[in-house]
């Protein structure tokens, strides 16, 4: 690690650990970094919203971006624990692989799930990440983002058939509360995805996926009430609507 990176982290850690806002001289003294270097590095952290300065005192405290990162990290640890019993139950009821995706910036990240017990099955994509505009799990999250955030994501999708299809799918997800598709991202795989809500809005998506010859559109539509009910139970546990 470079000296600059070490000093930047030291300043960030001091601000985060402090029980009260800290001034430039306090931070420079406590970290052993000279005042001019500390001011430059603090400016870098402030520019990226990892720290913020109080208007009246000009002292430093944690910033909104650091809070967002911390919240995301905690959610990644806690949400899979809360979700696992729901995912296992849904796997047993559908006999197909079930996974849980959360939003990680402009991507959807698979953080938990359980595989089907059948010999031919959809492999659990644990740790997989993909753009929010790609695949039913990600699109389900995208469909319920605040409008200004969704617009930014959609704008990065090339104009034409692909964007029109995406907009149509997002509308369907919002209207019926889920999406059921075959081969949307992976040929030969059927998947139904439903949203999971917390008190602040969309938290995650639950997806049940399997081989298309068995997990057909008809089978998914038939299972939709059970899948939505499972997502509703998890939403309720997170303080969101069912």
CSV table of C-alpha atoms in Angstrom, one decimal:
chain,number,residue,atom,x,y,z
A,1,UNK,CA,0.0,0.0,0.0
A,2,UNK,CA,1.3,3.4,-0.9
A,3,UNK,CA,2.1,6.0,1.8
A,4,UNK,CA,-0.7,8.3,0.4
A,5,UNK,CA,-3.2,5.5,0.6
A,6,UNK,CA,-2.2,4.6,4.2
A,7,UNK,CA,-2.6,8.3,5.3
A,8,UNK,CA,-5.9,8.6,3.5
A,9,UNK,CA,-7.2,5.5,5.3
A,10,UNK,CA,-5.9,6.7,8.6
A,11,UNK,CA,-7.8,10.0,8.3
A,12,UNK,CA,-11.0,8.2,7.2
A,13,UNK,CA,-10.7,5.8,10.1
A,14,UNK,CA,-10.2,8.5,12.6
A,15,UNK,CA,-13.2,10.4,11.4
A,16,UNK,CA,-15.3,7.2,11.5
A,17,UNK,CA,-14.2,6.2,14.9
A,18,UNK,CA,-14.6,9.6,16.6
A,19,UNK,CA,-17.7,10.2,18.7
A,20,UNK,CA,-17.7,13.8,17.6
A,21,UNK,CA,-16.7,15.9,14.6
A,22,UNK,CA,-12.9,16.6,14.3
A,23,UNK,CA,-11.1,19.6,13.0
A,24,UNK,CA,-8.2,19.7,10.7
A,25,UNK,CA,-5.6,20.3,13.4
A,26,UNK,CA,-7.0,17.6,15.6
A,27,UNK,CA,-6.8,15.1,12.7
A,28,UNK,CA,-3.3,16.1,11.7
A,29,UNK,CA,-2.1,15.8,15.3
A,30,UNK,CA,-3.7,12.5,16.0
A,31,UNK,CA,-2.5,10.8,12.8
A,32,UNK,CA,0.9,12.4,12.6
A,33,UNK,CA,0.2,13.8,9.2
A,34,UNK,CA,1.3,17.4,8.5
A,35,UNK,CA,-1.4,20.0,8.1
A,36,UNK,CA,-1.1,20.6,4.4
A,37,UNK,CA,-1.1,16.9,3.5
A,38,UNK,CA,-4.0,16.2,5.8
A,39,UNK,CA,-6.0,19.1,4.2
A,40,UNK,CA,-5.4,17.7,0.7
A,41,UNK,CA,-6.3,14.1,1.6
A,42,UNK,CA,-9.4,15.3,3.6
A,43,UNK,CA,-10.4,17.3,0.5
A,44,UNK,CA,-10.2,14.1,-1.6
A,45,UNK,CA,-12.4,12.2,0.9
A,46,UNK,CA,-14.9,15.0,1.1
A,47,UNK,CA,-15.1,15.3,-2.7
A,48,UNK,CA,-16.2,11.7,-2.8
A,49,UNK,CA,-18.7,12.1,0.0
A,50,UNK,CA,-16.9,9.7,2.3
A,51,UNK,CA,-16.6,12.5,4.9
A,52,UNK,CA,-18.4,15.8,5.2
A,53,UNK,CA,-17.8,19.1,6.9
A,54,UNK,CA,-20.3,20.7,9.3
A,55,UNK,CA,-21.2,24.1,7.9
A,56,UNK,CA,-20.9,26.0,11.2
A,57,UNK,CA,-17.7,24.4,12.7
A,58,UNK,CA,-16.0,23.2,9.5
A,59,UNK,CA,-15.2,20.0,11.4
A,60,UNK,CA,-15.2,16.7,9.7
A,61,UNK,CA,-17.7,13.9,10.2
A,62,UNK,CA,-18.7,10.8,8.2
A,63,UNK,CA,-20.2,11.4,4.8
A,64,UNK,CA,-23.3,10.0,3.1
A,65,UNK,CA,-21.3,7.7,0.8
A,66,UNK,CA,-19.6,6.0,3.7
A,67,UNK,CA,-23.0,5.5,5.4
A,68,UNK,CA,-24.3,4.0,2.1
A,69,UNK,CA,-21.3,1.6,1.8
A,70,UNK,CA,-21.6,0.6,5.5
A,71,UNK,CA,-25.4,0.0,5.1
A,72,UNK,CA,-24.8,-2.2,2.1
A,73,UNK,CA,-22.1,-4.2,3.9
A,74,UNK,CA,-24.4,-4.8,6.9
A,75,UNK,CA,-27.3,-5.7,4.6
A,76,UNK,CA,-25.1,-8.3,2.8
A,77,UNK,CA,-24.3,-9.9,6.1
A,78,UNK,CA,-27.8,-9.8,7.6
A,79,UNK,CA,-30.1,-10.2,4.7
A,80,UNK,CA,-28.9,-13.7,3.6
A,81,UNK,CA,-29.4,-14.9,7.2
A,82,UNK,CA,-33.0,-13.6,7.3
A,83,UNK,CA,-33.7,-14.9,3.8
A,84,UNK,CA,-32.3,-18.4,4.0
A,85,UNK,CA,-35.3,-20.1,5.6
A,86,UNK,CA,-37.6,-18.5,3.0
A,87,UNK,CA,-35.4,-19.6,0.2
A,88,UNK,CA,-35.2,-23.1,1.4
A,89,UNK,CA,-38.9,-23.3,1.8
A,90,UNK,CA,-39.4,-22.0,-1.7
A,91,UNK,CA,-36.9,-24.5,-3.1
A,92,UNK,CA,-38.8,-27.3,-1.5
A,93,UNK,CA,-42.1,-26.1,-2.8
A,94,UNK,CA,-40.9,-25.5,-6.4
A,95,UNK,CA,-38.1,-28.2,-6.6
A,96,UNK,CA,-36.0,-25.6,-8.4
A,97,UNK,CA,-33.0,-23.5,-7.6
A,98,UNK,CA,-33.7,-20.3,-5.7
A,99,UNK,CA,-31.4,-17.3,-5.3
A,100,UNK,CA,-31.4,-13.8,-3.7
A,101,UNK,CA,-29.9,-10.8,-5.4
A,102,UNK,CA,-29.3,-7.3,-3.9
A,103,UNK,CA,-28.3,-4.1,-5.5
A,104,UNK,CA,-24.6,-3.2,-5.4
A,105,UNK,CA,-24.2,0.1,-7.2
A,106,UNK,CA,-25.3,-0.3,-10.8
A,107,UNK,CA,-25.2,-4.1,-10.5
A,108,UNK,CA,-27.2,-6.9,-9.0
A,109,UNK,CA,-25.2,-9.3,-6.7
A,110,UNK,CA,-26.2,-12.8,-5.8
A,111,UNK,CA,-25.6,-13.1,-2.0
A,112,UNK,CA,-27.6,-16.2,-1.1
A,113,UNK,CA,-29.6,-19.2,-2.4
A,114,UNK,CA,-30.2,-22.9,-2.4
A,115,UNK,CA,-29.8,-25.3,-5.3
A,116,UNK,CA,-32.5,-27.7,-6.6
A,117,UNK,CA,-32.1,-31.3,-5.5
A,118,UNK,CA,-32.8,-32.5,-9.0
A,119,UNK,CA,-30.0,-34.0,-11.1
A,120,UNK,CA,-30.6,-31.5,-13.9
A,121,UNK,CA,-30.8,-28.1,-12.3
A,122,UNK,CA,-29.8,-24.4,-12.5
A,123,UNK,CA,-26.5,-24.0,-10.7
A,124,UNK,CA,-26.6,-21.4,-7.9
A,125,UNK,CA,-24.8,-18.3,-9.2
A,126,UNK,CA,-23.5,-17.3,-5.7
A,127,UNK,CA,-21.2,-14.2,-6.0
A,128,UNK,CA,-22.3,-13.5,-9.5
A,129,UNK,CA,-22.8,-9.8,-10.4
A,130,UNK,CA,-24.4,-8.3,-13.5
A,131,UNK,CA,-25.7,-5.0,-14.7
A,132,UNK,CA,-29.1,-3.9,-13.4
A,133,UNK,CA,-30.4,-4.0,-17.0
A,134,UNK,CA,-29.4,-7.7,-17.6
A,135,UNK,CA,-31.4,-10.7,-16.5
A,136,UNK,CA,-34.7,-11.1,-14.6
A,137,UNK,CA,-33.1,-10.9,-11.1
A,138,UNK,CA,-31.5,-7.5,-11.9
A,139,UNK,CA,-34.4,-6.1,-13.9
A,140,UNK,CA,-36.7,-6.8,-11.0
A,141,UNK,CA,-34.6,-4.6,-8.8
A,142,UNK,CA,-34.3,-1.9,-11.5
A,143,UNK,CA,-38.1,-1.8,-11.9
A,144,UNK,CA,-38.6,-0.5,-8.4
A,145,UNK,CA,-35.7,1.9,-8.1
A,146,UNK,CA,-36.4,5.6,-7.7
A,147,UNK,CA,-37.2,7.1,-11.1
A,148,UNK,CA,-34.1,9.3,-11.3
A,149,UNK,CA,-31.8,6.4,-10.5
A,150,UNK,CA,-33.5,4.0,-12.9
A,151,UNK,CA,-33.3,6.6,-15.7
A,152,UNK,CA,-29.5,6.8,-15.3
A,153,UNK,CA,-29.2,3.0,-15.7
A,154,UNK,CA,-31.6,2.7,-18.6
A,155,UNK,CA,-29.8,5.6,-20.4
A,156,UNK,CA,-26.7,3.4,-20.6
A,157,UNK,CA,-28.6,0.7,-22.5
A,158,UNK,CA,-28.1,1.2,-26.3
A,159,UNK,CA,-31.2,2.7,-27.9
A,160,UNK,CA,-33.2,0.4,-30.1
A,161,UNK,CA,-34.8,-3.0,-29.7
A,162,UNK,CA,-32.9,-3.9,-26.6
A,163,UNK,CA,-33.9,-0.7,-24.7
A,164,UNK,CA,-37.5,-1.0,-25.9
A,165,UNK,CA,-37.7,-4.6,-24.7
A,166,UNK,CA,-36.2,-3.6,-21.3
A,167,UNK,CA,-38.7,-0.8,-20.9
A,168,UNK,CA,-41.5,-3.2,-21.7
A,169,UNK,CA,-40.3,-5.7,-19.2
A,170,UNK,CA,-39.9,-3.1,-16.4
A,171,UNK,CA,-43.5,-2.0,-17.0
A,172,UNK,CA,-44.7,-5.6,-16.8
A,173,UNK,CA,-42.7,-6.2,-13.5
A,174,UNK,CA,-44.3,-3.1,-12.0
A,175,UNK,CA,-47.8,-4.0,-13.1
A,176,UNK,CA,-47.9,-7.7,-12.2
A,177,UNK,CA,-45.3,-7.7,-9.4
A,178,UNK,CA,-43.0,-10.3,-11.1
A,179,UNK,CA,-41.4,-11.4,-14.3
A,180,UNK,CA,-41.5,-14.9,-15.7
A,181,UNK,CA,-39.3,-15.5,-18.8
A,182,UNK,CA,-37.4,-18.3,-20.6
A,183,UNK,CA,-34.0,-17.6,-22.0
A,184,UNK,CA,-33.9,-14.0,-21.1
A,185,UNK,CA,-30.2,-14.1,-20.1
A,186,UNK,CA,-29.2,-17.8,-20.2
A,187,UNK,CA,-30.5,-20.0,-23.1
A,188,UNK,CA,-32.5,-23.0,-21.9
A,189,UNK,CA,-33.2,-21.5,-18.4
A,190,UNK,CA,-36.6,-20.4,-17.2
A,191,UNK,CA,-36.7,-17.9,-14.3
A,192,UNK,CA,-39.3,-16.1,-12.3
A,193,UNK,CA,-38.2,-13.1,-10.2
A,194,UNK,CA,-40.1,-11.1,-7.6
A,195,UNK,CA,-39.1,-8.0,-5.6
A,196,UNK,CA,-38.3,-7.8,-1.9
A,197,UNK,CA,-38.9,-4.5,-0.2
A,198,UNK,CA,-37.5,-3.0,3.0
A,199,UNK,CA,-38.7,0.1,4.9
A,200,UNK,CA,-36.7,2.3,2.4
A,201,UNK,CA,-37.9,0.6,-0.8
A,202,UNK,CA,-36.5,-2.1,-3.0
A,203,UNK,CA,-34.0,-4.3,-1.1
A,204,UNK,CA,-33.5,-7.4,-3.3
A,205,UNK,CA,-35.1,-9.9,-5.7
A,206,UNK,CA,-35.9,-13.6,-5.3
A,207,UNK,CA,-35.5,-15.7,-8.4
A,208,UNK,CA,-36.6,-19.3,-8.9
A,209,UNK,CA,-34.8,-20.8,-12.0
A,210,UNK,CA,-34.6,-24.2,-13.7
A,211,UNK,CA,-34.2,-26.0,-17.0
A,212,UNK,CA,-36.7,-24.6,-19.5
A,213,UNK,CA,-38.1,-28.0,-20.5
A,214,UNK,CA,-39.3,-28.5,-16.9
A,215,UNK,CA,-39.5,-24.9,-15.6
A,216,UNK,CA,-41.8,-23.7,-18.3
A,217,UNK,CA,-43.8,-20.4,-18.5
A,218,UNK,CA,-46.9,-22.4,-17.5
A,219,UNK,CA,-45.1,-23.9,-14.5
A,220,UNK,CA,-43.7,-20.5,-13.4
A,221,UNK,CA,-47.1,-18.7,-13.8
A,222,UNK,CA,-48.6,-21.5,-11.7
A,223,UNK,CA,-45.9,-21.0,-9.0
A,224,UNK,CA,-46.1,-17.2,-9.1
A,225,UNK,CA,-48.5,-16.9,-6.0
A,226,UNK,CA,-46.1,-19.0,-3.9
A,227,UNK,CA,-43.0,-17.1,-5.0
A,228,UNK,CA,-44.7,-13.7,-4.4
A,229,UNK,CA,-45.9,-14.9,-1.0
A,230,UNK,CA,-42.3,-15.9,0.0
A,231,UNK,CA,-41.0,-12.5,-1.1
A,232,UNK,CA,-43.8,-10.9,1.0
A,233,UNK,CA,-42.8,-12.8,4.1
A,234,UNK,CA,-39.2,-11.6,3.7
A,235,UNK,CA,-40.3,-8.0,2.9
A,236,UNK,CA,-42.4,-8.1,6.1
A,237,UNK,CA,-39.3,-9.2,8.1
A,238,UNK,CA,-37.3,-6.3,6.6
A,239,UNK,CA,-40.0,-3.7,7.5
A,240,UNK,CA,-41.3,-3.4,4.0
A,241,UNK,CA,-44.7,-3.9,2.5
A,242,UNK,CA,-45.9,-7.4,1.5
